[in-house]
């Protein structure tokens, strides 16, 4: 629907909204395309830093449920923590994304994407803590699980949990996904569907 450089330019908060956030290259755009069954809705690239604006997509635009519009926004946010961008653009990213997340009354849930191949990263931990402090609802979405072998698949989550539970009382909801294989699609769409039902239009 719209790409915005600043939170003030974003579409009006009239639909329930889900923001996809995570480090550069974690697979945000790929997951969005997997969920929507489109090959190129969100631009994918092997070059980190491809997504640089706040991108709003309207999903199920024509759909109604009991006479009430049932559409929702999916938001692709720029990746963070990419080492090769300048410090000033990293600070700018952080300001823009934080302002965006705090300014949206229609934000139902943040999808916090984490690469299942990587051990827990400081920037991710800090970002989740920032969301917790600001009472932003989020779920953890592990990406690229098709790249794990069986042993890695069995161990990546317990490793994460051990680190998380040093700082959190309990784990946020967790989703395991592969954009490549379509894994986790039904579960995430179900979450969105159930959460949409809680939205109260302004
Ligand atoms: P930025 O927009 O730069 O922040 O990146 P992004 O998080 O949107 O990542 P993107 O979806 O562009 O994917 C980055 C790379 O990872 C691409 O080469 C994708 O093909 C690959 N990738 C993403 N998801 C998966 C997955 O589930 N499995 C595999 N094998 N590769 C994936
Ligand atoms: Mg992207």
Coordinates of N, CA and C in Angstrom, one line a residue, residues 19-137:
X19 N 3.8 -6.1 12.7 CA 5.1 -5.7 12.2 C 6.1 -6.8 12.2
X20 N 6.9 -6.9 11.1 CA 8.0 -7.9 11.0 C 9.3 -7.3 11.2
X21 N 10.0 -7.7 12.3 CA 11.3 -7.0 12.6 C 12.3 -8.0 12.9
X22 N 13.6 -7.6 12.7 CA 14.7 -8.5 13.0 C 15.9 -8.1 12.2
X23 N 17.0 -8.7 12.5 CA 18.3 -8.3 11.9 C 18.2 -8.4 10.4
X24 N 19.1 -7.6 9.8 CA 19.2 -7.7 8.4 C 19.5 -9.1 7.9
X25 N 18.8 -9.5 6.8 CA 19.0 -10.8 6.3 C 18.4 -12.0 7.0
X26 N 17.6 -11.7 8.1 CA 17.1 -12.8 8.9 C 16.0 -13.5 8.1
X27 N 15.4 -12.9 7.1 CA 14.3 -13.5 6.3 C 13.0 -12.9 6.5
X28 N 12.9 -11.6 6.8 CA 11.6 -10.9 7.0 C 10.8 -10.9 5.7
X29 N 11.5 -10.4 4.6 CA 10.7 -10.3 3.4 C 10.3 -11.6 2.8
X30 N 11.2 -12.6 3.0 CA 10.9 -14.0 2.5 C 9.7 -14.6 3.3
X31 N 9.6 -14.3 4.6 CA 8.5 -14.8 5.4 C 7.2 -14.2 5.0
X32 N 7.3 -12.9 4.7 CA 6.1 -12.1 4.3 C 5.6 -12.7 2.9
X33 N 6.5 -13.0 2.1 CA 6.1 -13.6 0.8 C 5.5 -15.0 1.0
X34 N 6.1 -15.8 1.9 CA 5.6 -17.1 2.2 C 4.2 -17.1 2.8
X35 N 4.0 -16.2 3.7 CA 2.6 -16.1 4.4 C 1.6 -15.7 3.3
X36 N 1.9 -14.8 2.4 CA 0.9 -14.3 1.5 C 0.9 -15.1 0.2
X37 N 1.7 -16.1 0.1 CA 1.8 -16.9 -1.1 C 2.1 -16.1 -2.4
X38 N 3.0 -15.1 -2.2 CA 3.4 -14.3 -3.4 C 4.9 -14.4 -3.4
X39 N 5.4 -14.4 -4.7 CA 6.9 -14.6 -4.9 C 7.6 -13.3 -4.6
X40 N 7.0 -12.2 -4.9 CA 7.7 -10.9 -4.9 C 7.0 -9.7 -4.3
X41 N 6.1 -10.0 -3.3 CA 5.4 -8.9 -2.7 C 6.5 -8.0 -2.0
X42 N 7.3 -8.7 -1.1 CA 8.4 -7.9 -0.5 C 9.6 -8.3 -1.2
X43 N 10.5 -7.3 -1.4 CA 11.7 -7.6 -2.1 C 12.8 -8.3 -1.3
X44 N 13.3 -9.4 -1.9 CA 14.3 -10.3 -1.3 C 15.6 -10.1 -1.9
X45 N 16.6 -10.1 -1.1 CA 18.0 -10.0 -1.7 C 19.0 -10.6 -0.8
X46 N 20.1 -11.1 -1.4 CA 21.1 -11.7 -0.6 C 22.0 -10.5 -0.1
X47 N 21.8 -9.3 -0.5 CA 22.5 -8.1 0.0 C 21.7 -7.6 1.2
X48 N 22.3 -7.6 2.4 CA 21.6 -7.1 3.6 C 21.3 -5.6 3.4
X49 N 20.2 -5.2 4.0 CA 19.9 -3.8 4.0 C 19.0 -3.4 2.8
X50 N 18.4 -4.4 2.2 CA 17.5 -4.2 1.0 C 16.3 -3.3 1.4
X51 N 15.7 -3.7 2.5 CA 14.4 -3.0 2.9 C 14.8 -1.8 3.8
X52 N 14.5 -0.5 3.3 CA 15.0 0.6 4.0 C 13.8 1.6 4.5
X53 N 12.6 1.2 4.1 CA 11.4 2.0 4.5 C 10.5 1.2 5.3
X54 N 9.5 1.8 5.9 CA 8.4 1.1 6.6 C 7.4 0.8 5.5
X55 N 7.3 -0.5 5.2 CA 6.4 -0.9 4.1 C 5.1 -1.5 4.6
X56 N 4.0 -0.9 4.3 CA 2.7 -1.4 4.6 C 2.0 -2.1 3.5
X57 N 1.6 -3.4 3.8 CA 0.8 -4.2 2.8 C -0.6 -4.4 3.4
X58 N -1.6 -4.2 2.6 CA -3.0 -4.5 3.0 C -3.2 -5.9 2.6
X59 N -3.7 -6.8 3.5 CA -4.0 -8.2 3.3 C -5.5 -8.4 3.4
X60 N -6.0 -9.3 2.5 CA -7.4 -9.6 2.6 C -8.3 -8.4 2.4
X61 N -7.9 -7.5 1.5 CA -8.6 -6.2 1.4 C -10.1 -6.3 1.2
X62 N -10.5 -7.3 0.4 CA -12.0 -7.4 0.1 C -12.7 -8.2 1.1
X63 N -12.0 -8.8 2.0 CA -12.7 -9.8 2.9 C -13.5 -9.2 4.0
X64 N -14.7 -9.8 4.2 CA -15.5 -9.4 5.4 C -15.8 -10.6 6.2
X65 N -16.0 -10.3 7.5 CA -16.5 -11.4 8.4 C -17.7 -10.8 9.2
X66 N -18.8 -11.5 9.1 CA -20.0 -11.0 9.7 C -20.3 -9.5 9.3
X67 N -20.1 -9.2 8.1 CA -20.4 -7.8 7.6 C -19.3 -6.8 8.0
X68 N -18.3 -7.2 8.8 CA -17.2 -6.3 9.2 C -16.0 -6.5 8.4
X69 N -15.3 -5.4 7.9 CA -14.1 -5.7 7.1 C -13.1 -6.5 7.9
X70 N -12.5 -7.5 7.2 CA -11.5 -8.4 7.9 C -10.1 -8.2 7.4
X71 N -9.8 -7.0 6.8 CA -8.5 -6.8 6.3 C -7.5 -6.5 7.4
X72 N -6.2 -6.6 7.1 CA -5.2 -6.3 8.1 C -4.0 -5.8 7.4
X73 N -3.1 -5.1 8.2 CA -1.8 -4.6 7.6 C -0.7 -5.5 8.1
X74 N 0.2 -5.8 7.1 CA 1.4 -6.5 7.4 C 2.5 -5.4 7.1
X75 N 3.5 -5.3 8.0 CA 4.5 -4.2 7.9 C 5.9 -4.8 7.9
X76 N 6.6 -4.6 6.8 CA 8.0 -5.0 6.6 C 8.8 -3.8 7.1
X77 N 9.6 -4.0 8.1 CA 10.5 -2.9 8.6 C 11.9 -3.2 8.2
X78 N 12.7 -2.1 8.1 CA 14.1 -2.3 7.7 C 14.8 -3.2 8.8
X79 N 15.8 -4.0 8.3 CA 16.5 -4.8 9.2 C 17.5 -4.0 10.1
X80 N 17.8 -4.5 11.2 CA 18.8 -3.8 12.1 C 20.0 -4.6 12.3
X81 N 21.0 -3.9 12.9 CA 22.2 -4.6 13.3 C 23.1 -5.0 12.1
X82 N 23.0 -4.4 11.0 CA 23.9 -4.7 9.9 C 25.2 -3.9 10.0
X83 N 26.3 -4.7 10.2 CA 27.5 -4.0 10.5 C 28.0 -3.0 9.5
X84 N 27.7 -3.3 8.2 CA 28.3 -2.5 7.2 C 27.6 -1.1 6.9
X85 N 26.5 -0.8 7.6 CA 26.0 0.5 7.5 C 26.6 1.4 8.5
X86 N 26.6 2.7 8.2 CA 27.3 3.7 9.1 C 26.5 3.7 10.5
X87 N 27.2 4.2 11.5 CA 26.7 4.3 12.8 C 25.5 5.3 12.7
X88 N 25.6 6.4 12.0 CA 24.5 7.3 11.9 C 23.2 6.7 11.3
X89 N 23.4 5.9 10.3 CA 22.1 5.3 9.7 C 21.6 4.2 10.6
X90 N 22.5 3.6 11.5 CA 22.0 2.6 12.4 C 21.1 3.3 13.5
X91 N 21.6 4.4 14.0 CA 20.9 5.2 15.0 C 19.6 5.7 14.4
X92 N 19.6 6.1 13.1 CA 18.4 6.6 12.5 C 17.4 5.4 12.3
X93 N 17.9 4.2 12.0 CA 17.0 3.1 11.9 C 16.3 2.9 13.2
X94 N 17.1 2.9 14.3 CA 16.5 2.6 15.6 C 15.5 3.6 16.0
X95 N 15.8 4.8 15.7 CA 14.8 5.9 16.1 C 13.5 5.7 15.3
X96 N 13.6 5.5 14.0 CA 12.5 5.4 13.2 C 11.6 4.2 13.6
X97 N 12.2 3.0 13.8 CA 11.5 1.8 14.1 C 10.9 1.9 15.5
X98 N 11.6 2.5 16.5 CA 11.1 2.6 17.8 C 9.9 3.6 17.8
X99 N 10.1 4.7 17.1 CA 9.0 5.7 17.1 C 7.7 5.0 16.4
X100 N 8.0 4.3 15.3 CA 6.9 3.6 14.6 C 6.2 2.7 15.6
X101 N 6.9 1.8 16.2 CA 6.3 0.8 17.1 C 5.5 1.4 18.2
X102 N 6.0 2.5 18.8 CA 5.3 3.2 19.9 C 4.1 4.0 19.5
X103 N 4.1 4.3 18.2 CA 3.0 5.3 17.7 C 1.8 4.6 17.2
X104 N 1.8 3.3 17.1 CA 0.7 2.6 16.4 C -0.3 2.0 17.3
X105 N -1.5 2.6 17.5 CA -2.5 2.0 18.4 C -3.0 0.7 17.9
X106 N -2.9 0.5 16.6 CA -3.4 -0.7 15.9 C -2.4 -1.9 15.9
X107 N -1.2 -1.7 16.5 CA -0.2 -2.7 16.4 C -0.6 -3.9 17.3
X108 N -1.0 -5.0 16.8 CA -1.5 -6.1 17.5 C -0.4 -7.0 18.1
X109 N 0.7 -7.1 17.2 CA 1.7 -8.0 17.6 C 3.0 -7.8 16.7
X110 N 4.1 -7.8 17.3 CA 5.4 -7.7 16.6 C 5.9 -9.1 16.4
X111 N 6.2 -9.4 15.2 CA 6.9 -10.7 14.8 C 8.4 -10.5 14.9
X112 N 9.0 -11.0 16.0 CA 10.4 -10.8 16.2 C 11.2 -11.9 15.5
X113 N 11.8 -11.7 14.4 CA 12.4 -12.8 13.6 C 13.8 -13.1 14.1
X114 N 14.2 -14.3 14.3 CA 15.5 -14.7 14.7 C 16.0 -15.9 13.8
X115 N 17.2 -15.8 13.4 CA 17.8 -16.8 12.5 C 18.1 -18.0 13.4
X116 N 17.4 -19.2 13.1 CA 17.6 -20.4 13.9 C 19.0 -20.9 13.9
X117 N 19.8 -20.5 12.9 CA 21.2 -21.0 12.8 C 22.2 -20.3 13.7
X118 N 21.8 -19.1 14.2 CA 22.7 -18.3 15.0 C 22.4 -18.4 16.5
X119 N 23.4 -18.3 17.3 CA 23.2 -18.3 18.7 C 22.6 -17.0 19.1
X120 N 22.0 -16.9 20.3 CA 21.4 -15.6 20.7 C 22.3 -14.4 20.6
X121 N 21.8 -13.4 19.9 CA 22.7 -12.2 19.7 C 22.2 -11.1 20.6
X122 N 23.3 -10.3 21.0 CA 23.0 -9.2 22.0 C 22.0 -8.2 21.4
X123 N 22.1 -7.8 20.2 CA 21.1 -6.8 19.6 C 19.7 -7.3 19.7
X124 N 19.5 -8.6 19.4 CA 18.2 -9.2 19.5 C 17.6 -9.2 20.9
X125 N 18.5 -9.6 21.8 CA 18.1 -9.7 23.2 C 17.7 -8.3 23.7
X126 N 18.5 -7.3 23.3 CA 18.3 -5.9 23.8 C 17.0 -5.4 23.2
X127 N 16.7 -5.8 21.9 CA 15.5 -5.3 21.3 C 14.3 -5.9 21.9
X128 N 14.3 -7.2 22.3 CA 13.2 -7.8 22.9 C 13.0 -7.2 24.3
X129 N 14.1 -6.9 25.0 CA 13.9 -6.2 26.3 C 13.3 -4.8 26.2
X130 N 13.7 -4.1 25.1 CA 13.1 -2.8 24.9 C 11.6 -3.0 24.6
X131 N 11.2 -4.0 23.9 CA 9.7 -4.2 23.6 C 9.0 -4.5 24.9
X132 N 9.7 -5.4 25.7 CA 9.1 -5.7 27.0 C 8.9 -4.5 27.9
X133 N 9.9 -3.7 28.0 CA 9.8 -2.5 28.8 C 8.7 -1.5 28.3
X134 N 8.5 -1.5 27.0 CA 7.4 -0.7 26.4 C 6.1 -1.4 26.2
X135 N 6.0 -2.6 26.8 CA 4.7 -3.3 26.8 C 4.2 -3.5 25.4
X136 N 5.1 -3.8 24.5 CA 4.7 -4.1 23.1 C 4.6 -5.6 23.0
X137 N 3.4 -6.1 22.6 CA 3.3 -7.6 22.4 C 4.1 -8.1 21.3

